[in-house]
CSV table of C-alpha atoms in Angstrom, one decimal:
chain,number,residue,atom,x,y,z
A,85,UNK,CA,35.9,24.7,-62.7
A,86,UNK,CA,33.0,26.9,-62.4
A,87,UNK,CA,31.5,27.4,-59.0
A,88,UNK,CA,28.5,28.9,-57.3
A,89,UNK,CA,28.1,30.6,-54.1
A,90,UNK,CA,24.9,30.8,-52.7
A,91,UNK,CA,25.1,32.9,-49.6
A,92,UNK,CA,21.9,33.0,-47.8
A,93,UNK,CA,22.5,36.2,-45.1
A,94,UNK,CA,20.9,38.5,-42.7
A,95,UNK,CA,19.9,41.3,-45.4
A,96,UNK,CA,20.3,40.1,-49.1
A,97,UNK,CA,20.8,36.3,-50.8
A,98,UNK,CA,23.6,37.0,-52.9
A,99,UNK,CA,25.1,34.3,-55.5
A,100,UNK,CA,28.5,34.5,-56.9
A,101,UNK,CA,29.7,32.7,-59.8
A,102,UNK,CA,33.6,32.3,-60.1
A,103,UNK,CA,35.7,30.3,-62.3
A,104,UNK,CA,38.3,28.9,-60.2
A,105,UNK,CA,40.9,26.3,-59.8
A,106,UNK,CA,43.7,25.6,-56.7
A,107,UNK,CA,46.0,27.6,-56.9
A,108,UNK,CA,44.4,30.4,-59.1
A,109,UNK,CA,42.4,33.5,-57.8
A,110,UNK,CA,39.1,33.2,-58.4
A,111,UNK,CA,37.8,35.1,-61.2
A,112,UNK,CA,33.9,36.2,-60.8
A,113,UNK,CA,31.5,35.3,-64.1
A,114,UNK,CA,28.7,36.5,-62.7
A,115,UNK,CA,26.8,37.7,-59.4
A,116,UNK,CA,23.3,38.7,-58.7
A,117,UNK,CA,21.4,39.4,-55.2
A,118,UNK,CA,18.1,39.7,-54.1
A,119,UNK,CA,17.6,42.0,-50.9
A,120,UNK,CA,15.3,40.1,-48.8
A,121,UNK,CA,16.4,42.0,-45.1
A,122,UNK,CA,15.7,38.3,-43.6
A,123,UNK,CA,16.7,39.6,-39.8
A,124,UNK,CA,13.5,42.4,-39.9
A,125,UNK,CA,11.3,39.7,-41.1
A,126,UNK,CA,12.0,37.9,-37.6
A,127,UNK,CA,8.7,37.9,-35.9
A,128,UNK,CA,8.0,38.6,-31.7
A,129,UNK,CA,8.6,34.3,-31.0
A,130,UNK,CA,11.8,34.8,-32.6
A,131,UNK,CA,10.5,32.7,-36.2
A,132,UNK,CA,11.0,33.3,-39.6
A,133,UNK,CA,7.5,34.8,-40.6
A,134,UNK,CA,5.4,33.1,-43.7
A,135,UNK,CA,6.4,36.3,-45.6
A,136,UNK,CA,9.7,36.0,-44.9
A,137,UNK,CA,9.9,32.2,-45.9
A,138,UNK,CA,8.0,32.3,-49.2
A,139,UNK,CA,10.4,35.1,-50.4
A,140,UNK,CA,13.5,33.0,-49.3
A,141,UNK,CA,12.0,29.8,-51.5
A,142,UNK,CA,11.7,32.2,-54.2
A,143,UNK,CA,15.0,33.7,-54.0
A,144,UNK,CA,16.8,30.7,-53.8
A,145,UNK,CA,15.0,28.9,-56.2
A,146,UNK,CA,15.6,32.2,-58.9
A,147,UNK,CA,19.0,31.8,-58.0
A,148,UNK,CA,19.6,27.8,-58.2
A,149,UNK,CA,18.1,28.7,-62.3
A,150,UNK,CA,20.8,31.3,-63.1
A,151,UNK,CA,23.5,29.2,-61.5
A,152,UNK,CA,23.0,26.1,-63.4
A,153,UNK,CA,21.9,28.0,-66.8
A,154,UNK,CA,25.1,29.7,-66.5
A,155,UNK,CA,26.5,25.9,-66.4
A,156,UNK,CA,27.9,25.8,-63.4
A,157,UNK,CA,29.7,22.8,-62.2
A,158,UNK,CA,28.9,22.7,-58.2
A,159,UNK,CA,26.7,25.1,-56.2
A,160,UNK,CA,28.1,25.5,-52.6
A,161,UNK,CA,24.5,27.0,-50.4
A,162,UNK,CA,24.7,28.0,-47.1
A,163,UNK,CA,22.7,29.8,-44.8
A,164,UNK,CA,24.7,32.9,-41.5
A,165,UNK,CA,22.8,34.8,-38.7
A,166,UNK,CA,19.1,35.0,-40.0
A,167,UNK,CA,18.4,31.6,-40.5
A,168,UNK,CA,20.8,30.4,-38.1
A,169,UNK,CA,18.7,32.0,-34.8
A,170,UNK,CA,15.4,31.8,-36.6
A,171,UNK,CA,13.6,29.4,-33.5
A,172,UNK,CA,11.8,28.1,-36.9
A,173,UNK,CA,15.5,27.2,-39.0
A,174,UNK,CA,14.8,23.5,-39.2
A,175,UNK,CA,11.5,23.8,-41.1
A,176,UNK,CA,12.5,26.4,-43.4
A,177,UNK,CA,15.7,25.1,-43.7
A,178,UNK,CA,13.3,21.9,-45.0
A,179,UNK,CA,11.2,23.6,-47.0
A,180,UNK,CA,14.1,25.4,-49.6
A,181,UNK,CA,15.0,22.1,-50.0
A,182,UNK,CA,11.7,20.3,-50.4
A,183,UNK,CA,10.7,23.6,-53.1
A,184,UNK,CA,13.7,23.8,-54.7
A,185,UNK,CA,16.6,21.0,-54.4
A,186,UNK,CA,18.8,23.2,-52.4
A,187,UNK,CA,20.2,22.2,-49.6
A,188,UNK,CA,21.2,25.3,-47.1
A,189,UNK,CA,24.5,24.4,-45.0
A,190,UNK,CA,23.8,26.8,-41.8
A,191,UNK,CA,27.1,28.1,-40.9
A,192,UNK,CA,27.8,28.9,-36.9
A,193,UNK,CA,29.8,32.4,-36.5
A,194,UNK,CA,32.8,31.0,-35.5
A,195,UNK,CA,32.7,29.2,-39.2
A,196,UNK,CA,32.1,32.5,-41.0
A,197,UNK,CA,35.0,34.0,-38.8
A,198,UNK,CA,37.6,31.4,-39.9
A,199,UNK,CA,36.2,30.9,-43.4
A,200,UNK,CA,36.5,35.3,-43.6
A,201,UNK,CA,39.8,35.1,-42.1
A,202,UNK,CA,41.0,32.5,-44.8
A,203,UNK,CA,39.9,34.7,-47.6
A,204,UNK,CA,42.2,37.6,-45.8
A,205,UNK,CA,44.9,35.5,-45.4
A,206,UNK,CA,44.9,34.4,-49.1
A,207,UNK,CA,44.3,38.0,-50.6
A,208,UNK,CA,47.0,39.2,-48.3
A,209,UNK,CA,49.3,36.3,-48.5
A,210,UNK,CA,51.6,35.1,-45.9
A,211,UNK,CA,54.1,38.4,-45.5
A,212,UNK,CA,51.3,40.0,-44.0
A,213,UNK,CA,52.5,38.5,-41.0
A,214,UNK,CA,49.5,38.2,-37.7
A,215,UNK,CA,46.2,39.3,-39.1
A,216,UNK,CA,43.3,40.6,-36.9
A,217,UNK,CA,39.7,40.2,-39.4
A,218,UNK,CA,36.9,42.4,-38.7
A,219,UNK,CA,33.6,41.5,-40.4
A,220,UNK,CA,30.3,43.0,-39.3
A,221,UNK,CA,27.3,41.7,-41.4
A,222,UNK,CA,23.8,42.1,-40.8
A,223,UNK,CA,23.5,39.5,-37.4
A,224,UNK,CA,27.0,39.5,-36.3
A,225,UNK,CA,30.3,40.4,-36.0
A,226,UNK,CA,32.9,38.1,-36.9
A,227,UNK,CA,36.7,38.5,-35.4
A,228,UNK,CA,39.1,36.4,-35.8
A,229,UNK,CA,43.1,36.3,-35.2
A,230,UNK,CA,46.3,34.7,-36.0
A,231,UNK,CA,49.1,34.0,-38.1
A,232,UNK,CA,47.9,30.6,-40.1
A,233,UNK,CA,45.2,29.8,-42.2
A,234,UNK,CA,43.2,28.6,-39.3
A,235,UNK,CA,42.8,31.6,-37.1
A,236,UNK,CA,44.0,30.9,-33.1
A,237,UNK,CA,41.1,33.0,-32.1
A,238,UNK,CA,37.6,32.9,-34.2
A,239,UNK,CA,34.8,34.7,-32.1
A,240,UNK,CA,30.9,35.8,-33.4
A,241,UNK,CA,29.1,38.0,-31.3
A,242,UNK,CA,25.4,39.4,-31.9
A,243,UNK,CA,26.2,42.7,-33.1
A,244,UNK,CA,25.0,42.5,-36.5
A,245,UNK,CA,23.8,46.0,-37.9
A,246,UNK,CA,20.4,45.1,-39.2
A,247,UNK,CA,20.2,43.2,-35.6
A,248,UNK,CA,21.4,46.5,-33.6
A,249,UNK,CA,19.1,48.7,-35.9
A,250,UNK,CA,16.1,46.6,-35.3
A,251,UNK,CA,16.5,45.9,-31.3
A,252,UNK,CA,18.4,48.9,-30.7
A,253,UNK,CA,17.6,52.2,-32.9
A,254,UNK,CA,14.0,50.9,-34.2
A,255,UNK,CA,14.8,52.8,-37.6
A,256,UNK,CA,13.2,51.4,-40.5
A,257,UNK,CA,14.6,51.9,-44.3
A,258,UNK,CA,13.4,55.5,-45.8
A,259,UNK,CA,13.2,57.0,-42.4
A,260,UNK,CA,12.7,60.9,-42.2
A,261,UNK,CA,13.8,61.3,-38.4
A,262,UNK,CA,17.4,59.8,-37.1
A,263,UNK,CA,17.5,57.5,-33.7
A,264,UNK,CA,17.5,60.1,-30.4
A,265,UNK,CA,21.0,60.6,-28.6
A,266,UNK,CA,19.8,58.3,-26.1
A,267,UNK,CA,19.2,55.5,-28.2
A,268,UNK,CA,22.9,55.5,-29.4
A,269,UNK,CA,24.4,56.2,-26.3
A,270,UNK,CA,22.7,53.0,-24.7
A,271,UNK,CA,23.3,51.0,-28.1
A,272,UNK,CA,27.1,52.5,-27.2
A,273,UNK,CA,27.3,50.8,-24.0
A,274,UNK,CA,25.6,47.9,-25.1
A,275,UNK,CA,28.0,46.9,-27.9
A,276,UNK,CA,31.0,48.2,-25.5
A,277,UNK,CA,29.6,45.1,-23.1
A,278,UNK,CA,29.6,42.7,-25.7
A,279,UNK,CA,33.1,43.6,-26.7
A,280,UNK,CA,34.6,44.1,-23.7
A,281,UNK,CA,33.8,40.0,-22.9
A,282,UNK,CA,36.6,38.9,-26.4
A,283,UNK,CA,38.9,42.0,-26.3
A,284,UNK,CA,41.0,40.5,-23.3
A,285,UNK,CA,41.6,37.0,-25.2
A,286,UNK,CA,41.9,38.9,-28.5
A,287,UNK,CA,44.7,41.0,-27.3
A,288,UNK,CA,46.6,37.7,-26.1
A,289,UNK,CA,46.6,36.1,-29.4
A,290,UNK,CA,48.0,39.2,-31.0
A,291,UNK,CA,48.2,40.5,-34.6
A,292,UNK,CA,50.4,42.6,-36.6
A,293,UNK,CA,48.4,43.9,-39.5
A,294,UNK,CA,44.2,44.8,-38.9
A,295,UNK,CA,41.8,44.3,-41.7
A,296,UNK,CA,37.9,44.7,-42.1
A,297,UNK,CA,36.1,42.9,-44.7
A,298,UNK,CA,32.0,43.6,-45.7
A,299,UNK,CA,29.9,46.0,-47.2
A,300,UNK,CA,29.6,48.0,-43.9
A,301,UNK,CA,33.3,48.5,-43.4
A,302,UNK,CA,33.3,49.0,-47.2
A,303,UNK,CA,30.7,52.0,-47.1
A,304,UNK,CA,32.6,53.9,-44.1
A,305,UNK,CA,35.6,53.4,-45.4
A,306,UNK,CA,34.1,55.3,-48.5
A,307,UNK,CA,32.3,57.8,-46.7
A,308,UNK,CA,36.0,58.6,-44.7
A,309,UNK,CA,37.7,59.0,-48.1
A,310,UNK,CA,38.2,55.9,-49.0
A,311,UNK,CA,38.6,55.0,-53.1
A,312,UNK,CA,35.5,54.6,-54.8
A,313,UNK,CA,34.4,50.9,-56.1
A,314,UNK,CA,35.0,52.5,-59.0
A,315,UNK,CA,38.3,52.5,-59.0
A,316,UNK,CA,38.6,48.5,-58.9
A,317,UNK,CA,39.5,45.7,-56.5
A,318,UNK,CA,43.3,46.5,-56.4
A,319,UNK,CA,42.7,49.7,-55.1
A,320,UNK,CA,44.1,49.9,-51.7
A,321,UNK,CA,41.4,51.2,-49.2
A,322,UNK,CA,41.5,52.3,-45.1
A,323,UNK,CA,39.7,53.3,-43.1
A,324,UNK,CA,41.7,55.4,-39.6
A,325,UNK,CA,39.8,55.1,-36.5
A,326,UNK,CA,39.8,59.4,-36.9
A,327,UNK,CA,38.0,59.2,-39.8
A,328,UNK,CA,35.2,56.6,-38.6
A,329,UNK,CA,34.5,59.0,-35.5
A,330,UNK,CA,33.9,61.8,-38.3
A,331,UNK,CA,32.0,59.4,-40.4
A,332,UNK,CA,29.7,59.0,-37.2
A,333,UNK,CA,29.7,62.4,-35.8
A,334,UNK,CA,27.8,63.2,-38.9
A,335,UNK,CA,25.6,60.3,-40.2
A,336,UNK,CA,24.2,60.3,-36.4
A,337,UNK,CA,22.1,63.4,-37.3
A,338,UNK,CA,21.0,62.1,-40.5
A,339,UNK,CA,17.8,60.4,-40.8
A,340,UNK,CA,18.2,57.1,-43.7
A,341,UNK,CA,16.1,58.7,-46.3
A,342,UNK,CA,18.6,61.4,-46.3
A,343,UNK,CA,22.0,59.0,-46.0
A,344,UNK,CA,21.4,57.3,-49.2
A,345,UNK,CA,22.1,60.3,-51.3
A,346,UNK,CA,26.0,60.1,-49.7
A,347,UNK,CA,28.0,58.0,-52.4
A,348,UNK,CA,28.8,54.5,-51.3
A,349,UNK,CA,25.4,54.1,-49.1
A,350,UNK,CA,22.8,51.5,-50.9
A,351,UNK,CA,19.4,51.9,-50.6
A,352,UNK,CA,18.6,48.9,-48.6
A,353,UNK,CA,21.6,49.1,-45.7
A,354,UNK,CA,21.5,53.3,-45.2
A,355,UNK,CA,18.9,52.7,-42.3
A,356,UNK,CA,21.4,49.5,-40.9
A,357,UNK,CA,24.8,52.0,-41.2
A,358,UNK,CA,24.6,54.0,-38.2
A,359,UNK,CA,24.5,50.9,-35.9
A,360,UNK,CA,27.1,49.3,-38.5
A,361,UNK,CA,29.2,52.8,-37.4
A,362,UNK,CA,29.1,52.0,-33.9
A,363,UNK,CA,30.2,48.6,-33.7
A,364,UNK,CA,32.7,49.6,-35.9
A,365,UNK,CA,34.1,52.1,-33.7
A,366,UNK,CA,33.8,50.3,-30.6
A,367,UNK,CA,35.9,47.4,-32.0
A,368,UNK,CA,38.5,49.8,-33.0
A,369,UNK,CA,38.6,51.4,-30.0
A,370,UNK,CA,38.3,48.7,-27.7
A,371,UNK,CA,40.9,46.6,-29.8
A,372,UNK,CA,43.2,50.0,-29.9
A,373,UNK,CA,43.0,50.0,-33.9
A,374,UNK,CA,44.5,53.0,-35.2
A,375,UNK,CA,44.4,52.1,-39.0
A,376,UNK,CA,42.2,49.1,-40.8
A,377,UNK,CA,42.9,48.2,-44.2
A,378,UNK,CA,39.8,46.8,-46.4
A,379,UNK,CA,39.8,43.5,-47.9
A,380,UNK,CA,37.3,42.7,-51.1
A,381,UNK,CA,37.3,39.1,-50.3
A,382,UNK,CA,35.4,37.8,-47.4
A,383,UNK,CA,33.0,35.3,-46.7
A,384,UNK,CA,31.6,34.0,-49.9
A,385,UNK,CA,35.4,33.8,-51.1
A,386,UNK,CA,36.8,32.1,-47.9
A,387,UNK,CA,34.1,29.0,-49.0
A,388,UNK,CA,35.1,29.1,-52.2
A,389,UNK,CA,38.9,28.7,-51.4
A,390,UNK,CA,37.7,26.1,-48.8
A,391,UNK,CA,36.0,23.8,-51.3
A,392,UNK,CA,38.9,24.3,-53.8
A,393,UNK,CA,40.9,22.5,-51.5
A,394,UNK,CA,38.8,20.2,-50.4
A,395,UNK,CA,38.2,19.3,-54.0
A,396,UNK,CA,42.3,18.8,-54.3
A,397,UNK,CA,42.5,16.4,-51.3
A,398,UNK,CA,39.6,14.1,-52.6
């Protein structure tokens, strides 16, 4: 079966093509994104602006055309953090579909967590005993726990890095001048609060092997020493709480315009990775995380596997 993945998120709209079946890993045929940065097109009354709407309508609708000329059997849509607080999400949510036939499933956080943490699972397979899943996207950061395939613990809190950057460190992409100490040291403290409110429960549940999945995790990982993407999915990637506080010793004195000549750092998130940095840290720290290792499947996998089965069961 061939299946498409539209995910609809906080900085790009991103659709993945896999051909899958239960029991298989999915194999990708084809993935394209558009970088839309839908959390800085959030406007002062906390809507989606016109802007920001037309060029979702257009995204989607560009990718709904490659995923069915590439004949694909069943396109899975949904929409994560952007959307999901926009105080405008039920008519935009109305209009993709009115424009272009898609219908945008909004996922809540604690669905991303414990569709993330069944991608883990699966890549890592049950000998990897308790897992702890980290996932920081653009809105949010997703953590879930637990030894199934159903986390025990699933938790989303607002510390997305394009959120953080644009609340906290007001740094807009191809900035010449990096946030001031005192901006990080309050965004610090702030992201310590919001952690310190899940760490206690966390720590109950328990785990046995940490892992971080996403492109920010991905990119400091990279920037630590981490293998390049280069070197392919199998390639086995960490990222030590030592190397992350070097990672953000450094980049916290380097203005974006600057960061995206490092390799790993994309154009459109070099401006979002500082803030990315410090959530990063804070949950390690917080969570007492010496060592994470990186997963290549996340999210947009963890649906996929989901629909697999529910396609087995019908």
């Amino acid at each position: 079966m061939r299946l498409g993945v539209l995910d609809v998120g906080s900085n790009t709209v991103h659709l993945l093509v896999v051909d899958a079946h239960r029991g298989a890993h999915p194999w990708p045929a084809h993935s394209e994104k558009a970088v839309l940065r839908l959390a800085e097109q959030i406007g002062p009354d906390g809507a989606l602006t016109p802007a920001g709407a037309d060029s979702l309508v257009r995204a989607v609708a560009s990718a709904k055309e490659s995923a069915f000329g590439l004949g694909t059997d069943n396109l899975i849509a949904f929409a994560t953090s952007a959307v999901r607080d926009a105080t405008n999400s039920v008519a935009v949510l109305a209009r993709v579909q009115a424009e272009t036939g898609v219908r945008l499933e909004v996922l809540t956080g604690a669905d991303e967590a414990r569709m993330t943490f069944l991608a883990v699972r699966r890549w890592f397979g049950w000998s990897a005993g308790r897992l702890l899943v980290l996932d920081i996207g653009g809105g949010s950061l997703e953590i879930a726990a637990g030894i199934d395939e159903d986390p025990d613990a699933a938790v989303s809190l607002p510390l997305g890095a394009g959120r953080l950057t644009r609340h906290h460190l007001q740094v807009a992409a191809g900035s010449t001048s990096p946030p001031g100490a005192e901006q990080v040291e309050k965004l610090r403290a702030y992201v310590d609060g919001q952690l310190d409110a899940v760490a206690g429960g966390l720590n109950k549940v328990g785990w046995e092997r940490p892992v971080a999945t996403s492109k920010t995790f991905r990119t400091l990982a990279r920037l630590a020493g981490a293998a390049p993407s280069g070197a392919g999915v199998w390639a086995r990637r960490r990222l030590t709480r030592a190397g992350l506080r070097q990672v953000l010793g450094f980049i916290r004195h380097i203005p974006p315009a600057q960061l995206v000549e490092l390799d790993g750092v994309s154009v459109g998130r070099a401006h979002q990775l500082l803030a990315g940095a410090v959530v990063a840290e804070a949950a390690m720290r917080r969570l007492d995380i010496g060592t994470l290792e990186v997963c290549p499947w996340a999210l947009r996998e963890g649906v996929i596997l989901r629909r697999l089965d529910q396609l087995v069961s019908m």
